[in-house]
Tab-separated table of C-alpha atoms in Angstrom:
chain	number	residue	atom	x	y	z
A	1	MET	CA	7.113	-17.639	-27.465
A	2	LYS	CA	5.940	-13.892	-27.132
A	3	ASN	CA	2.319	-15.146	-26.205
A	4	GLN	CA	3.823	-17.446	-23.515
A	5	LYS	CA	6.127	-14.982	-22.125
A	6	GLY	CA	3.532	-12.152	-21.592
A	7	PHE	CA	1.057	-14.890	-20.165
A	8	ALA	CA	3.938	-16.000	-17.489
A	9	SER	CA	3.499	-11.824	-16.749
A	10	ILE	CA	0.536	-11.882	-16.799
A	11	ALA	CA	-0.167	-14.852	-13.952
A	12	LYS	CA	2.701	-13.618	-12.043
A	13	ARG	CA	1.762	-10.427	-11.718
A	14	LEU	CA	-2.007	-11.609	-10.668
A	15	ALA	CA	-0.143	-14.678	-7.978
A	16	PHE	CA	1.749	-11.805	-6.758
A	17	ALA	CA	-1.287	-9.479	-6.501
A	18	ALA	CA	-3.223	-12.445	-4.634
A	19	VAL	CA	-0.090	-12.438	-2.470
A	20	PHE	CA	-0.359	-8.908	-1.302
A	21	ALA	CA	-4.182	-9.464	-1.323
A	22	ALA	CA	-3.799	-12.012	1.223
A	23	LEU	CA	-1.201	-9.806	2.899
A	24	CYS	CA	-2.899	-7.202	3.343
A	25	CYS	CA	-5.815	-9.209	4.889
A	26	VAL	CA	-3.681	-10.963	7.194
A	27	ALA	CA	-2.159	-8.004	8.260
A	28	THR	CA	-4.991	-6.393	8.986
A	29	VAL	CA	-6.985	-9.122	11.198
A	30	VAL	CA	-3.843	-10.395	12.913
A	31	ILE	CA	-3.045	-7.966	14.467
A	32	VAL	CA	-6.104	-5.546	15.680
A	33	VAL	CA	-5.890	-3.150	18.785
A	34	PRO	CA	-9.748	-2.171	19.250
A	35	LEU	CA	-10.372	1.933	19.120
A	36	PRO	CA	-13.465	3.439	19.399
A	37	TYR	CA	-14.214	3.871	16.215
A	38	GLY	CA	-12.948	1.136	13.959
A	39	TYR	CA	-9.453	-0.447	15.386
A	40	PHE	CA	-5.925	0.097	14.644
A	41	ASN	CA	-3.601	-2.579	12.618
A	42	LEU	CA	-0.666	-3.134	10.343
A	43	GLY	CA	-2.408	-3.443	6.965
A	44	ASP	CA	-1.751	-0.348	5.773
A	45	VAL	CA	2.441	-1.633	5.269
A	46	PHE	CA	0.849	-3.621	2.758
A	47	VAL	CA	-1.427	-1.730	1.008
A	48	LEU	CA	2.131	0.653	0.572
A	49	LEU	CA	3.945	-1.948	-0.298
A	50	ALA	CA	1.584	-3.160	-2.862
A	51	GLY	CA	1.257	-0.146	-4.536
A	52	TRP	CA	5.783	0.358	-4.988
A	53	CYS	CA	5.871	-3.605	-5.544
A	54	LEU	CA	2.947	-4.460	-7.925
A	55	GLY	CA	2.273	-0.642	-9.597
A	56	PRO	CA	-0.709	1.108	-9.629
A	57	LEU	CA	-3.182	-1.194	-11.129
A	58	TYR	CA	-2.817	-4.423	-9.656
A	59	GLY	CA	-1.168	-3.045	-6.590
A	60	ALA	CA	-4.798	-1.333	-6.193
A	61	ALA	CA	-6.315	-4.161	-6.307
A	62	ALA	CA	-4.508	-6.199	-4.175
A	63	ALA	CA	-4.816	-3.636	-1.198
A	64	ALA	CA	-8.529	-3.181	-2.214
A	65	ILE	CA	-9.433	-6.733	-2.176
A	66	GLY	CA	-7.200	-7.899	1.093
A	67	SER	CA	-8.196	-4.745	3.321
A	68	GLY	CA	-11.778	-4.972	2.183
A	69	LEU	CA	-11.990	-8.894	2.763
A	70	ALA	CA	-10.392	-7.977	5.957
A	71	ASP	CA	-13.298	-5.627	7.190
A	72	ILE	CA	-15.839	-8.368	5.774
A	73	LEU	CA	-14.024	-11.094	8.074
A	74	SER	CA	-13.751	-9.000	11.280
A	75	GLY	CA	-17.446	-8.092	11.329
A	76	TYR	CA	-16.963	-4.540	9.950
A	77	THR	CA	-18.751	-5.103	6.719
A	78	LEU	CA	-19.992	-1.738	6.517
A	79	TYR	CA	-16.468	-0.388	6.103
A	80	ALA	CA	-15.668	-2.836	3.228
A	81	PRO	CA	-16.732	-0.933	0.177
A	82	VAL	CA	-15.146	2.544	1.794
A	83	THR	CA	-12.307	0.478	2.318
A	84	PHE	CA	-11.740	-1.050	-0.839
A	85	ALA	CA	-12.159	2.946	-2.440
A	86	VAL	CA	-9.519	4.104	0.229
A	87	LYS	CA	-7.066	1.302	0.523
A	88	GLY	CA	-7.485	0.741	-3.764
A	89	VAL	CA	-6.436	4.666	-4.256
A	90	SER	CA	-4.022	4.556	-1.620
A	91	ALA	CA	-1.828	1.758	-3.164
A	92	ALA	CA	-2.027	3.630	-6.845
A	93	GLY	CA	-1.125	6.816	-5.457
A	94	ALA	CA	1.500	5.941	-3.428
A	95	TYR	CA	2.572	4.217	-6.772
A	96	PHE	CA	1.892	7.287	-9.020
A	97	LEU	CA	3.138	10.118	-6.472
A	98	TRP	CA	6.556	7.975	-5.919
A	99	ARG	CA	6.893	7.485	-9.883
A	100	ILE	CA	6.498	11.313	-10.476
A	101	LEU	CA	8.469	12.743	-7.783
A	102	LYS	CA	11.337	9.791	-8.662
A	103	HIS	CA	11.660	11.857	-12.085
A	104	VAL	CA	11.743	15.255	-10.663
A	105	ILE	CA	14.530	13.818	-7.715
A	106	VAL	CA	16.629	11.436	-9.712
A	107	GLN	CA	19.355	11.014	-7.164
A	108	ASP	CA	18.951	6.983	-5.675
A	109	LYS	CA	20.236	8.579	-2.416
A	110	ALA	CA	17.035	10.290	-2.124
A	111	ASP	CA	14.263	7.445	-3.057
A	112	PRO	CA	13.868	7.325	1.027
A	113	LEU	CA	12.361	10.754	0.922
A	114	VAL	CA	10.468	10.214	-2.350
A	115	ARG	CA	9.126	7.331	-0.707
A	116	LEU	CA	8.289	8.459	2.174
A	117	THR	CA	6.479	11.708	0.717
A	118	ALA	CA	4.509	9.235	-1.279
A	119	SER	CA	3.308	7.343	1.735
A	120	LEU	CA	2.782	10.551	3.779
A	121	VAL	CA	-0.025	11.655	1.416
A	122	ALA	CA	-1.375	8.262	0.392
A	123	GLU	CA	-1.982	7.525	4.427
A	124	ALA	CA	-3.120	11.306	4.757
A	125	TRP	CA	-5.703	10.070	1.897
A	126	MET	CA	-6.534	6.842	4.443
A	127	VAL	CA	-7.175	9.500	7.425
A	128	PHE	CA	-9.236	11.806	5.505
A	129	GLY	CA	-11.544	8.895	3.238
A	130	TYR	CA	-12.430	7.321	6.840
A	131	PHE	CA	-12.765	10.818	8.366
A	132	VAL	CA	-15.276	11.679	5.743
A	133	PHE	CA	-16.869	7.738	6.254
A	134	GLU	CA	-17.228	8.346	9.944
A	135	SER	CA	-18.579	11.740	9.635
A	136	VAL	CA	-21.664	11.163	7.638
A	137	LEU	CA	-22.097	7.588	10.029
A	138	TYR	CA	-21.266	9.083	13.205
A	139	GLY	CA	-21.628	12.711	12.718
A	140	GLY	CA	-18.747	15.020	12.981
A	141	ALA	CA	-17.669	14.108	16.446
A	142	GLY	CA	-17.562	10.529	15.452
A	143	GLY	CA	-15.436	11.138	12.562
A	144	ALA	CA	-13.116	13.274	14.428
A	145	ALA	CA	-12.528	11.375	17.240
A	146	SER	CA	-10.863	8.720	14.583
A	147	LEU	CA	-8.658	11.058	13.343
A	148	VAL	CA	-5.668	10.602	16.176
A	149	GLY	CA	-6.078	6.292	15.596
A	150	ASN	CA	-6.137	6.455	11.887
A	151	ALA	CA	-3.208	9.189	11.697
A	152	LEU	CA	-1.103	7.077	14.263
A	153	GLN	CA	-1.708	4.297	12.214
A	154	GLY	CA	-0.696	5.602	9.040
A	155	ALA	CA	2.359	7.150	10.930
A	156	PHE	CA	3.731	3.597	12.551
A	157	CYS	CA	2.938	1.419	8.510
A	158	ILE	CA	4.804	4.305	6.837
A	159	VAL	CA	7.702	3.680	9.004
A	160	CYS	CA	7.399	-0.405	8.948
A	161	ALA	CA	6.658	0.190	4.594
A	162	LEU	CA	10.047	1.668	4.383
A	163	PHE	CA	12.149	-0.183	6.966
A	164	LEU	CA	10.720	-3.021	4.530
A	165	VAL	CA	11.767	-1.581	1.749
A	166	SER	CA	14.970	-0.495	2.921
A	167	VAL	CA	15.449	-4.232	3.081
A	168	PHE	CA	14.182	-5.131	-0.288
A	169	TYR	CA	17.017	-2.524	-1.750
A	170	ARG	CA	19.421	-5.496	-0.096
A	171	LEU	CA	18.180	-8.299	-1.507
A	172	LYS	CA	19.108	-9.280	-5.115
A	173	PRO	CA	16.405	-11.648	-5.836
A	174	VAL	CA	13.963	-8.724	-5.181
A	175	LYS	CA	15.301	-6.694	-7.629
A	176	ARG	CA	14.224	-9.342	-10.300
A	177	ILE	CA	10.806	-10.100	-8.812
A	178	PHE	CA	9.324	-6.496	-8.516
A	179	PRO	CA	10.908	-4.372	-11.176
A	180	MET	CA	8.078	-1.782	-10.145
A	181	LEU	CA	10.238	-0.873	-6.918
A	182	GLY	CA	12.860	0.929	-9.190
A	183	PHE	CA	15.538	-0.696	-8.200
A	184	THR	CA	16.903	-1.118	-11.913
A	185	LYS	CA	16.870	1.833	-14.586
A	186	ALA	CA	14.755	-0.361	-16.608
A	187	ALA	CA	12.023	-0.241	-14.342
A	188	ASN	CA	8.888	1.857	-16.229
A	189	GLY	CA	6.377	1.032	-14.713
A	190	ALA	CA	2.655	-0.183	-15.563
């Protein structure tokens, strides 16, 4: 029975990782506002949620695969490897920073502030990662031109992700499905 439970747990995590990868991809491809370099989308909402819901390994894989696939499907294949790395690190970073800060600030009422801090760092990484890539690709001015669009996208996605997490707090089934969200004292990471 122990092996079956472990297998079910791995199968469940893989299934949810696939769902989050699909959510990252769809949110990136469906709502698109073209910018001079790249496009504004809602994919980072699910990048952050993937990290928080699935933990650093499965969350990073879901975010990286879903977001990278969105670039390929959208015709931005050149961006796919960078997106894979940037979004994977963003998801894992959002999770790790949230867990570290949660141990330092142990009050449950501070959780929104802790998640806000973690998501700000994760989205700052996204802005920086694309700035570096686009500076190499288009020159310093081209990289700088993408800063505002990426920062606005990151800020909007942070607000949406924090709103969804606050909704998750009120849904009892979510507490059982995603123990990584830290709703219970039993959540101990990946």
